[in-house]
Coordinates of C-alpha atoms and ligand atoms in Angstrom, one line a residue:
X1 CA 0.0 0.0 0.0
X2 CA 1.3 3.1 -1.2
X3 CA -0.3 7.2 -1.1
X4 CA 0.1 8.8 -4.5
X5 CA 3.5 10.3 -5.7
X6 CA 1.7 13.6 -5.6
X7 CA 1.3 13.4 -1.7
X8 CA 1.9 16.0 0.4
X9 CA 4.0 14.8 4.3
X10 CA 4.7 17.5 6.2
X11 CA 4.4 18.7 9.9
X12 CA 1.9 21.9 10.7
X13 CA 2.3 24.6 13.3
X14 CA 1.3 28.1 14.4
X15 CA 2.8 31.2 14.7
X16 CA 1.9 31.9 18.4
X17 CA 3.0 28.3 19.6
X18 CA 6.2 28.6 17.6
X19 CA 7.5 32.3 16.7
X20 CA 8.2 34.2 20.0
X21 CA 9.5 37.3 19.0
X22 CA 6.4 38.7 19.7
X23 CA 7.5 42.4 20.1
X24 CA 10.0 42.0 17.3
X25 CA 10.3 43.2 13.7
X26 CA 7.3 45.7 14.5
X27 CA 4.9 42.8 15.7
X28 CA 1.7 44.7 17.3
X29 CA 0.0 42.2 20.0
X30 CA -2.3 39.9 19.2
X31 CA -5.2 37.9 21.1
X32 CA -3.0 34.5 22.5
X33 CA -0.3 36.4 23.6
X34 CA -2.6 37.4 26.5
X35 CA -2.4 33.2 27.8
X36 CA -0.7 32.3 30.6
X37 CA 1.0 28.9 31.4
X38 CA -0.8 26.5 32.7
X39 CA -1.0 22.7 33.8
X40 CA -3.9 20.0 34.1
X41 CA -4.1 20.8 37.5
X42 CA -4.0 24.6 37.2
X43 CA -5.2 25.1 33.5
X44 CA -4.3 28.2 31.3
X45 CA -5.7 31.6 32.2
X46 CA -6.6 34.4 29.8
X47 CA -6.0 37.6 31.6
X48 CA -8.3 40.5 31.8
X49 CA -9.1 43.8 33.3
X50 CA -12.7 45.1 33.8
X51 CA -13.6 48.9 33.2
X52 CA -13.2 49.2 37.0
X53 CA -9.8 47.7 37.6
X54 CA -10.5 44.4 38.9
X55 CA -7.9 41.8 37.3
X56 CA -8.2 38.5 37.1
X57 CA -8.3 35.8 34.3
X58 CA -10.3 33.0 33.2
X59 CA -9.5 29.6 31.3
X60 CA -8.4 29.6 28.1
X61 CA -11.4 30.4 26.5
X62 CA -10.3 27.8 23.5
X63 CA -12.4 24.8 24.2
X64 CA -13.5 25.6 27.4
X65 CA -16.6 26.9 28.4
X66 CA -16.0 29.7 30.7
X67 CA -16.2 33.0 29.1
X68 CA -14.3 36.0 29.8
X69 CA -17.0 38.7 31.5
X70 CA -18.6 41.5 30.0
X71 CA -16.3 44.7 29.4
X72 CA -13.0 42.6 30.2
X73 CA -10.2 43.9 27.8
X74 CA -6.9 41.9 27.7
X75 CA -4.0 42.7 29.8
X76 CA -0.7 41.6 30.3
X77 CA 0.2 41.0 34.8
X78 CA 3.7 41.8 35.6
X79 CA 4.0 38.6 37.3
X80 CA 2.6 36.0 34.6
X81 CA 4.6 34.1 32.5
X82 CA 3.2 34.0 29.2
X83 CA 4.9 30.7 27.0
X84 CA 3.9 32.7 23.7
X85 CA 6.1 35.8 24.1
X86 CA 9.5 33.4 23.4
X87 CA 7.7 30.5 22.1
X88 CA 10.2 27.8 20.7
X89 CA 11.5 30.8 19.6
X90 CA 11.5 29.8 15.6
X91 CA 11.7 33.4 14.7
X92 CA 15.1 32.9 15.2
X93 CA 15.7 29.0 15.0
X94 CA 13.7 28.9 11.6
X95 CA 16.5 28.0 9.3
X96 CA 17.6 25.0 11.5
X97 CA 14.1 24.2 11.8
X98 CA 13.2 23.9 8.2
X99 CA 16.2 22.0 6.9
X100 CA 15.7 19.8 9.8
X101 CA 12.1 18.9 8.6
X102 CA 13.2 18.6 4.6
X103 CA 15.8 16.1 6.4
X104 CA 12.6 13.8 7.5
X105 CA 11.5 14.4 3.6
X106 CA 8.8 16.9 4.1
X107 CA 7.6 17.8 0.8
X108 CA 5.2 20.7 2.6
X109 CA 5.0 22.8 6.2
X110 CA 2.1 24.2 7.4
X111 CA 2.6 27.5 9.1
X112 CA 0.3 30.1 10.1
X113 CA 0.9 33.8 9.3
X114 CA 0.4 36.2 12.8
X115 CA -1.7 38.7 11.0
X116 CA -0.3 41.6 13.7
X117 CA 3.1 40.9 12.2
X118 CA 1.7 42.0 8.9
X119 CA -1.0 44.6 10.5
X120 CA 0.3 45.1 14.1
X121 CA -3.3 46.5 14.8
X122 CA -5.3 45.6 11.7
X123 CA -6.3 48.4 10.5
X124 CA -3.5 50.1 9.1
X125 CA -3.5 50.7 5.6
X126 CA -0.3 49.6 4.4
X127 CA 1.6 46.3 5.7
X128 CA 4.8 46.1 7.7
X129 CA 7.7 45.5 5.4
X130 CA 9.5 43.7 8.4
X131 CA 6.5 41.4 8.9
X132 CA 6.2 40.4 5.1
X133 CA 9.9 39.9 4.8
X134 CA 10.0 37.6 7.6
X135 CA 7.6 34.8 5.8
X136 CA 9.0 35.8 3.0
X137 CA 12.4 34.3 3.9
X138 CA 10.8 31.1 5.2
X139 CA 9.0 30.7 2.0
X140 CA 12.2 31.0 0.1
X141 CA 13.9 29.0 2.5
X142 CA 10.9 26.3 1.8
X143 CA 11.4 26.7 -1.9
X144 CA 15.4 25.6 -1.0
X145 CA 14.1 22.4 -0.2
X146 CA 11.0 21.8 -2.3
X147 CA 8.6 22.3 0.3
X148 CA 5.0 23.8 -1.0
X149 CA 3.8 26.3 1.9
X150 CA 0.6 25.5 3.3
X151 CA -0.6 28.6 5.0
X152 CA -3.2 29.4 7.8
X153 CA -4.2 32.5 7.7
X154 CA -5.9 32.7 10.3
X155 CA -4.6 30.2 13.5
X156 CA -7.5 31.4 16.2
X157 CA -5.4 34.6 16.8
X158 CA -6.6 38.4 16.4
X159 CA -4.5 41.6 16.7
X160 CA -5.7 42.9 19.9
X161 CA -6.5 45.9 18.6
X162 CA -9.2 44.7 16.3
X163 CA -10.6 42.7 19.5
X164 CA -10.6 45.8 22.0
X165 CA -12.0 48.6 19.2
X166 CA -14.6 47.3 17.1
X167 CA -15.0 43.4 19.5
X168 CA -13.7 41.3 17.2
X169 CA -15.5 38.9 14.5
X170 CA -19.0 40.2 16.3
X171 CA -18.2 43.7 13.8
X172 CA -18.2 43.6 10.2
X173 CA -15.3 45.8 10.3
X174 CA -13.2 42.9 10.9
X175 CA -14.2 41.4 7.7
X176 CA -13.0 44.4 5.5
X177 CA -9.8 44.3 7.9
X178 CA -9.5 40.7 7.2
X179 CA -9.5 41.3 3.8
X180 CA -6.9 44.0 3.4
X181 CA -4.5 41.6 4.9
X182 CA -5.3 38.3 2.3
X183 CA -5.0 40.8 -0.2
X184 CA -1.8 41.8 0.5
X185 CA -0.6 38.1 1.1
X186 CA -2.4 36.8 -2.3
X187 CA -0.3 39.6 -3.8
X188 CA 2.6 39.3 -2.2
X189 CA 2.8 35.0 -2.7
X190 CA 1.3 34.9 -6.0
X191 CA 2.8 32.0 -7.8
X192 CA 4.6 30.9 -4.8
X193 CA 1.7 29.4 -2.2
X194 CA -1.0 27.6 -3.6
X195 CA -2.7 25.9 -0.7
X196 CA -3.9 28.1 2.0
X197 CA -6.5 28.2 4.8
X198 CA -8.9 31.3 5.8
X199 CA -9.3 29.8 9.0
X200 CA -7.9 27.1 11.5
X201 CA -10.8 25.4 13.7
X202 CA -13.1 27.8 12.9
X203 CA -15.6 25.9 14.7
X204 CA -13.9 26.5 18.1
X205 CA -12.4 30.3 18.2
X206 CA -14.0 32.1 21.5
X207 CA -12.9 34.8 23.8
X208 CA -11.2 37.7 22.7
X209 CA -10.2 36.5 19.2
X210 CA -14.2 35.9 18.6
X211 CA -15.9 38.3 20.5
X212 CA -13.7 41.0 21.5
X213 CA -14.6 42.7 25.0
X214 CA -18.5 41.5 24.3
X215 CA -19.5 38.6 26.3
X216 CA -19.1 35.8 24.2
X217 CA -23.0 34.9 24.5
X218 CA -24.4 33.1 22.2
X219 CA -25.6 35.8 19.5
X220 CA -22.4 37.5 19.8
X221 CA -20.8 34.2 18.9
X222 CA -23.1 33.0 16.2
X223 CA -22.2 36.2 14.5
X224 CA -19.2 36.2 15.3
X225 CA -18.9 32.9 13.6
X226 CA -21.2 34.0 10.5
X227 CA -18.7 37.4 10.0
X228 CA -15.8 34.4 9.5
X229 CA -17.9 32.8 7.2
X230 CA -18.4 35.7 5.3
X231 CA -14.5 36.6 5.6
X232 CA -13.8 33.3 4.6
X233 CA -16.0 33.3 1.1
X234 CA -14.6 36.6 0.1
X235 CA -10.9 35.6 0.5
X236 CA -11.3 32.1 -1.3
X237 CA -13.2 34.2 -4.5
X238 CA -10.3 37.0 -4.2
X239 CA -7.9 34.1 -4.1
X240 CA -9.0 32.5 -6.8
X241 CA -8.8 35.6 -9.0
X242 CA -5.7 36.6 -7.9
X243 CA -3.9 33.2 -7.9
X244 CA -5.5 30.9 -10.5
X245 CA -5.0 27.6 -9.7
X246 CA -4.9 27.9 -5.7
X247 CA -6.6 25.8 -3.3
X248 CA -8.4 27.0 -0.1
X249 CA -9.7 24.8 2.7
X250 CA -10.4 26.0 5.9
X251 CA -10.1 24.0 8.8
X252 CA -11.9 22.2 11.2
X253 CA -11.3 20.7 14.8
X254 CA -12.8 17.0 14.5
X255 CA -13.1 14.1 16.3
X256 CA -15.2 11.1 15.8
X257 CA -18.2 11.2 17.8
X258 CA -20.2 7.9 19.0
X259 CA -23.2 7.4 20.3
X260 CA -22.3 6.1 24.2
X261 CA -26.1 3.5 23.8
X262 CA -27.8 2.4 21.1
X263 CA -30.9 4.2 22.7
X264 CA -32.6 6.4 20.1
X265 CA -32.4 9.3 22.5
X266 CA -28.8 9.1 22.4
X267 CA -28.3 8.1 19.1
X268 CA -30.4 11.2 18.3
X269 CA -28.6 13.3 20.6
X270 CA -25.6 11.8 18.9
X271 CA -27.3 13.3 15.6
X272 CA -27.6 16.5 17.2
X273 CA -23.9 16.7 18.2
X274 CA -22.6 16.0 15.3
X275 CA -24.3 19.1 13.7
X276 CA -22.3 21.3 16.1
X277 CA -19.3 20.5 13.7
X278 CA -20.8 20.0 10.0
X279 CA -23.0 23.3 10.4
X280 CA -19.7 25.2 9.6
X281 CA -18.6 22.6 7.2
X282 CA -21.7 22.6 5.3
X283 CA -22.1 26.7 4.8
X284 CA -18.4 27.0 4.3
X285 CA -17.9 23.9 1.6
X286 CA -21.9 24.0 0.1
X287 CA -22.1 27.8 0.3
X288 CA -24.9 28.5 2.4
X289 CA -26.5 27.3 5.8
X290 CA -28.1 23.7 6.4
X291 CA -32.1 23.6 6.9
X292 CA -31.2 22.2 10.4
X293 CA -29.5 25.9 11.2
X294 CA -32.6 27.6 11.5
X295 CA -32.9 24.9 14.5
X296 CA -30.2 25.0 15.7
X297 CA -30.0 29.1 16.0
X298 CA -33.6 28.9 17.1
X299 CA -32.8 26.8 20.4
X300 CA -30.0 29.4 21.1
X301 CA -31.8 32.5 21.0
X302 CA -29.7 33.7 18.2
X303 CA -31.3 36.0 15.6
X304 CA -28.6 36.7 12.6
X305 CA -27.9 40.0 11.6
X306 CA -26.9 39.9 7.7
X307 CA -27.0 41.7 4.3
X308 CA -28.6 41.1 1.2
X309 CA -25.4 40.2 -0.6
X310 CA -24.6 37.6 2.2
X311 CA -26.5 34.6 0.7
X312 CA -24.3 35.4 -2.3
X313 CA -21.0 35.8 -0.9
X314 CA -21.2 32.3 0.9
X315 CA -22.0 30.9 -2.6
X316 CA -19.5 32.3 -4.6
X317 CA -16.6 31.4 -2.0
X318 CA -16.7 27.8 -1.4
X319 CA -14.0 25.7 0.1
X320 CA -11.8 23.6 -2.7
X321 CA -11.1 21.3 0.0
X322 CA -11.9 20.4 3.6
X323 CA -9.3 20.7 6.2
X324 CA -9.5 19.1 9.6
X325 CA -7.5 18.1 12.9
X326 CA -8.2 14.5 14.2
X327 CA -6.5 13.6 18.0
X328 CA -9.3 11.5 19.4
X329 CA -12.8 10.7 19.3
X330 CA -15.5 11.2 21.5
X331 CA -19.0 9.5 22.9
X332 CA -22.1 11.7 24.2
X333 CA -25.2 10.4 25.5
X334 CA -28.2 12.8 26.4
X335 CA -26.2 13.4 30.0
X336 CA -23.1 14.6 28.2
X337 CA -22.3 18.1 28.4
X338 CA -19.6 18.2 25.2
X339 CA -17.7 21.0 24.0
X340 CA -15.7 20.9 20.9
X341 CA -13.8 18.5 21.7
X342 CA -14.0 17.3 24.7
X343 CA -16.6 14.4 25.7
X344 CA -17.5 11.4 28.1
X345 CA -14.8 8.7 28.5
X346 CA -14.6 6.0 25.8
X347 CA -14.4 2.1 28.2
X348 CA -13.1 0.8 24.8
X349 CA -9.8 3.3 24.2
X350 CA -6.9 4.0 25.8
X351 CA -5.8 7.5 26.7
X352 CA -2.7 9.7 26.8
X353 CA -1.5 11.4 29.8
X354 CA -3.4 14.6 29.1
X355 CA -7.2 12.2 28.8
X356 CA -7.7 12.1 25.2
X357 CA -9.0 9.0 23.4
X358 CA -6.4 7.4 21.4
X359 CA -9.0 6.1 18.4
X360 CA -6.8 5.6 15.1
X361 CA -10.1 3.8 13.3
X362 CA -11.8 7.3 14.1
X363 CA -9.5 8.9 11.6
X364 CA -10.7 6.3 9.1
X365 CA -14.1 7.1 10.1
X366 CA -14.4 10.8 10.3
X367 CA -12.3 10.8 6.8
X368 CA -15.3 8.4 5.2
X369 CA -17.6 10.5 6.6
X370 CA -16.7 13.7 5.5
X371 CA -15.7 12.5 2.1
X372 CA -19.3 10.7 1.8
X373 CA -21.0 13.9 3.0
X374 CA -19.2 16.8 0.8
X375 CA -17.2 14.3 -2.2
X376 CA -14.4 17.0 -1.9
X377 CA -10.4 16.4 -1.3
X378 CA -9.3 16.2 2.4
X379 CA -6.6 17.4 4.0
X380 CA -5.9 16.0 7.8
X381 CA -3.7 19.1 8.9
X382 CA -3.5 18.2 12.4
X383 CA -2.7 14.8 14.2
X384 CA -0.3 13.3 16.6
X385 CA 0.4 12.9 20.7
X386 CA 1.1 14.8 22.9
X387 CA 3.8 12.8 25.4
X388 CA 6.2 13.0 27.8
X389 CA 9.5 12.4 26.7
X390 CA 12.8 11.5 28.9
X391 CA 16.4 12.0 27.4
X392 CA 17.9 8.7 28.2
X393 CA 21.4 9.0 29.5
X394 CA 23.3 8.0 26.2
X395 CA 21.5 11.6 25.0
X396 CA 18.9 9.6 22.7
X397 CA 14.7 10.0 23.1
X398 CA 13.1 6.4 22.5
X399 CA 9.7 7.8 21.8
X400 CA 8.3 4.5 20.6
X401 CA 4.8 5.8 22.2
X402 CA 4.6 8.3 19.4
X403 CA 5.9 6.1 16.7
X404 CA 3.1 4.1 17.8
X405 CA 0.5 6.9 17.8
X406 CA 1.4 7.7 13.9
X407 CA 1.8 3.8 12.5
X408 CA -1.8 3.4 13.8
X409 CA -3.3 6.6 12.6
X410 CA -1.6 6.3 9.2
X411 CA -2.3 3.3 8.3
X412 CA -6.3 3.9 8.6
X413 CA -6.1 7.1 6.9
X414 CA -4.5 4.5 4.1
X415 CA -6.9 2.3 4.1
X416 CA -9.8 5.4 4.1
X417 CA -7.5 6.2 1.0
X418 CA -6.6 2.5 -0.9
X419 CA -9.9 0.6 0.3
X420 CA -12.7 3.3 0.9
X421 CA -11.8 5.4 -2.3
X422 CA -11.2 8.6 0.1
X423 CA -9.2 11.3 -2.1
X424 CA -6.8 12.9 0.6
X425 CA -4.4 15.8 -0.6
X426 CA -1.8 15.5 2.4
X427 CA -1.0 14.6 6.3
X428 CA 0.5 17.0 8.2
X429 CA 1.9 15.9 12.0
X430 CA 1.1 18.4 14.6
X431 CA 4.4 19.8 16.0
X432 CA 7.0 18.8 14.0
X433 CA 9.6 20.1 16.3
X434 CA 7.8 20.5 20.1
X435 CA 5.7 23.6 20.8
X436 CA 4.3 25.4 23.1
X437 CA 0.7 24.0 23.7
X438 CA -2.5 25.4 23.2
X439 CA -5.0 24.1 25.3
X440 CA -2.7 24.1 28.8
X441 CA 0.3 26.2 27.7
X442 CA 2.9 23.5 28.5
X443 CA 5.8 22.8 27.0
X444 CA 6.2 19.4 28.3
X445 CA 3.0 17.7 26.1
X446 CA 5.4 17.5 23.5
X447 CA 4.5 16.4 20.1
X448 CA 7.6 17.3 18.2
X449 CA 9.8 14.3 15.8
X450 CA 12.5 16.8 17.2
X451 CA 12.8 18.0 20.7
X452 CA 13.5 21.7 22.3
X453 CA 15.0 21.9 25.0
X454 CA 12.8 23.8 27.0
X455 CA 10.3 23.7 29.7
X456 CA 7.4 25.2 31.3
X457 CA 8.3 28.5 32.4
X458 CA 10.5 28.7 29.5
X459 CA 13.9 28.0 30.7
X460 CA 16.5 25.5 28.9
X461 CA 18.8 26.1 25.8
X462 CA 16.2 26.7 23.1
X463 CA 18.5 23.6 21.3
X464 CA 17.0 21.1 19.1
X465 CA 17.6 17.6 18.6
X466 CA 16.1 14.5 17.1
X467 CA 13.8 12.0 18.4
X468 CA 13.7 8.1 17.4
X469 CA 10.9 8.7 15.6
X470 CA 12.6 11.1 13.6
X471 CA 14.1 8.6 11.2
X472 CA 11.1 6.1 11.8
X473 CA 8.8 9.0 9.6
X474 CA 11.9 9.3 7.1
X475 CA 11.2 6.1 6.3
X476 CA 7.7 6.2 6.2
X477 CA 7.7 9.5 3.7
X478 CA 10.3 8.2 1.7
X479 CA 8.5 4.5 1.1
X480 CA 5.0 6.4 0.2
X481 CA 3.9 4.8 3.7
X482 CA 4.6 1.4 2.8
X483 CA 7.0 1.0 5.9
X484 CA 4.2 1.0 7.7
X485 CA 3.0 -2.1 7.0
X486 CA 7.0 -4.1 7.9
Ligands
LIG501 C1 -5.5 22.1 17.8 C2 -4.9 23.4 17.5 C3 -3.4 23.5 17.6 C4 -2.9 22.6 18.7 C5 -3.5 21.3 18.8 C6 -3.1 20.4 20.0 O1 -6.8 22.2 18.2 O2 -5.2 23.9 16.2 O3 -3.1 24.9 17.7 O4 -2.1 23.0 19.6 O5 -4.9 21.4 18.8 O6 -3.6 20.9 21.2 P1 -2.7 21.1 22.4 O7 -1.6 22.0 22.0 O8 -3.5 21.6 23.5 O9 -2.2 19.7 22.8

């Protein structure tokens, strides 16, 4: 069993878990770097200040469901440590970075573009030079090595400006913001990046990146979410006219999702669920909103606010392909509360340190059942485990748990490919090189084929080196996946 020749391996991260640098080259401030560490124990904290100068700070609003309070506008505490600031510091490691993943074979990188590097407050009206040249050398330095740039424009991250003036997605403001910066990229890469993405997970960006200093209710977040849609047709159409022949996904956090009975109620709640995720599939891929949305908005209170051009602009700016993230799956049952994705225990899987399912047949499934439901290419731009990793004494990491993780996730998402007929564009491992992450801030869930040394609060040398699994995926990319089948 073997993917096409024309298959893209690469590793996929973002600029806020990766970069640092965040107050260099003329960087204005964006929405994550307002994140705190964190731990299971004590999680990540977004911190605020109201209009009366009460501080405090709330869990990361990313999959959680605590929302930041009315009137809270981000602030930076003296004493908080926040991992973005230095990251894994590749605004400065990015060469070694690079070369190290074409080592591994990598044929493409996924990187997102921090929009405040470009627009440090998004509403300038010309770009920062310094901001353009710095993707600008990792694109050439991907060219080097034959490496097609897969872009996110758009990794959950907002300059904080745009967030504290006009509250984020929930203005319309943002949208013409949002596209003054793809039209400078389009122009800018033209003939140089063909794949990009308007938006990463668009199904789960809250808090300050969504909302702004509004209470991230429910009608502030529904059009919130139907601004990004909007944003999201315009860019593809503009795209498309300004780089023929470029493809545009967006991309969307997935899990397989089970029924815990074989009750009806659940199955139907199951049903129910799953529409939480397809609703911004379906108006994003089919160009305009499911008959189960009215619903859906109904039971939420939300009323739409829209335009008489709206309808038009989702249908002329549909996705060319569907993008999605797969780490686990999930049950719910009609006691589940669920967020994005987070569920009830599965008594049939395994799970890694950090409580997520470990379901590689989920992959298989959630790629047949996206593939059945739009019949367009798929993209799985985020997978892989988060672990604990120990240097063993002679210096090496035997991360055989990882290796593990992949062989079984790859293999179903060849067999979706070679026995279900699935047409997949590309696989790209989350964290290529370990990151900071998002959900808890840590530094030691690593996902990374190559390690950094670095830990929690940020301390260690910054120095990179490879994993066993390193050479393991070498193998895999440069046998079109058959090695995973010795
Ligand atoms: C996805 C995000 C990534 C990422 C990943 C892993 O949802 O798009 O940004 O980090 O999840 O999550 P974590 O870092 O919390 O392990």
């Amino acid at each position: 069993m073997k993917v096409p020749d024309t298959f893209l391996w690469g590793g996929a991260t973002a600029s806020f878990q990766v970069e640092g640098g965040y107050q260099e080259g003329g960087r204005g401030l964006s929405t994550h770097d307002f994140e705190t560490d964190g731990s299971v124990d004590h999680p990540r904290r977004t911190t605020y200040i109201l209009p009366d100068g009460t501080t405090g700070g709330v869990r990361s609003s990313f999959f959680m469901p605590e929302d930041l309070p009315d009137g809270a506008r981000p602030y930076l505490c003296e004493d908080c440590y926040y991992p973005s600031h230095q990251a894994v510091d590749f605004y400065h490691h990015w060469k070694e970075d690079i070369q190290l993943m074409a080592g591994m074979g990598f044929n493409t990188y996924r990187f997102s573009i921090c929009w405040s590097r470009i627009f440090p407050t998004g509403d300038e009206e010309t770009p920062n030079e310094a901001g353009l040249k710095f993707y600008d050398d990792i694109v050439r330095e991907l060219e080097k090595y034959h490496m097609e740039p897969l872009i996110t424009i758009h990794h959950d991250e907002l300059p904080v400006y745009l967030a504290e003036t006009y509250d984020g997605w929930s203005s319309r403001h943002t949208i013409d913001c949002y596209i003054k910066y793809c039209k400078v990229l389009f122009d800018h890469y033209r003939g140089r990046c063909r794949y990009w993405l308007t938006f990463n997970e668009i199904n789960a960006v809250r808090g300050f990146a969504a909302c702004g200093t509004h209470k991230c209710d429910n009608q502030t977040h529904y059009q919130a979410v139907h601004n990004m849609f909007l944003a999201s047709a315009l860019a593809v159409k503009m795209g498309h006219e300004i780089m023929p022949g470029s493809m545009f996904g967006a991309m969307y956090a997935s899990s397989a999702l089970y029924p815990a009975t074989c009750r009806p109620e659940d199955m139907f709640r199951h049903m129910q669920q799953r529409r939480e995720t397809t609703f911004f599939i379906d108006v994003m891929a089919r160009g305009y909103y499911p008959s189960y949305s009215k619903n859906l908005l109904k039971r939420r209170g939300v009323t739409l606010s829209t335009e008489p051009e709206d309808a038009r602009i989702l249908k002329e700016g549909t996705l060319d392909f569907i993008s999605f993230s797969y780490y686990r799956s999930n049950t719910v049952s009609t006691e589940t509360r669920i967020n994005v994705i987070g569920g009830d225990p599965n008594p049939y899987l395994p799970s890694t340190p950090w409580g997520w399912p470990v379901d590689p047949l989920g992959l298989r499934y959630v790629l047949n059942e996206y593939y059945d439901r739009y019949q367009k290419p798929l993209f799985v731009v985020e997978n892989g485990l988060g672990a604990i990793d120990k240097i063993e004494e002679d210096g090496s990491i035997q991360d055989d748990y990882r290796i593990q993780y992949l062989r079984d996730h790859l293999r179903e998402m060849m067999n979706a490919m070679n026995e279900d007929g699935v047409e997949c564009l590309g696989y790209t491992m989350w964290g290529p090189m370990d990151l900071v992450s998002l959900t808890t801030g840590e530094m030691k869930k690593r996902y990374g084929f190559i390690y950094v040394d670095m830990d929690d609060k940020g301390r260690g040398t910054l120095a990179r080196r490879k994993k066993k699994s390193y050479d393991w995926m070498k193998e895999v990319i440069a046998t079109g996946g058959e090695s995973l089948w010795k």
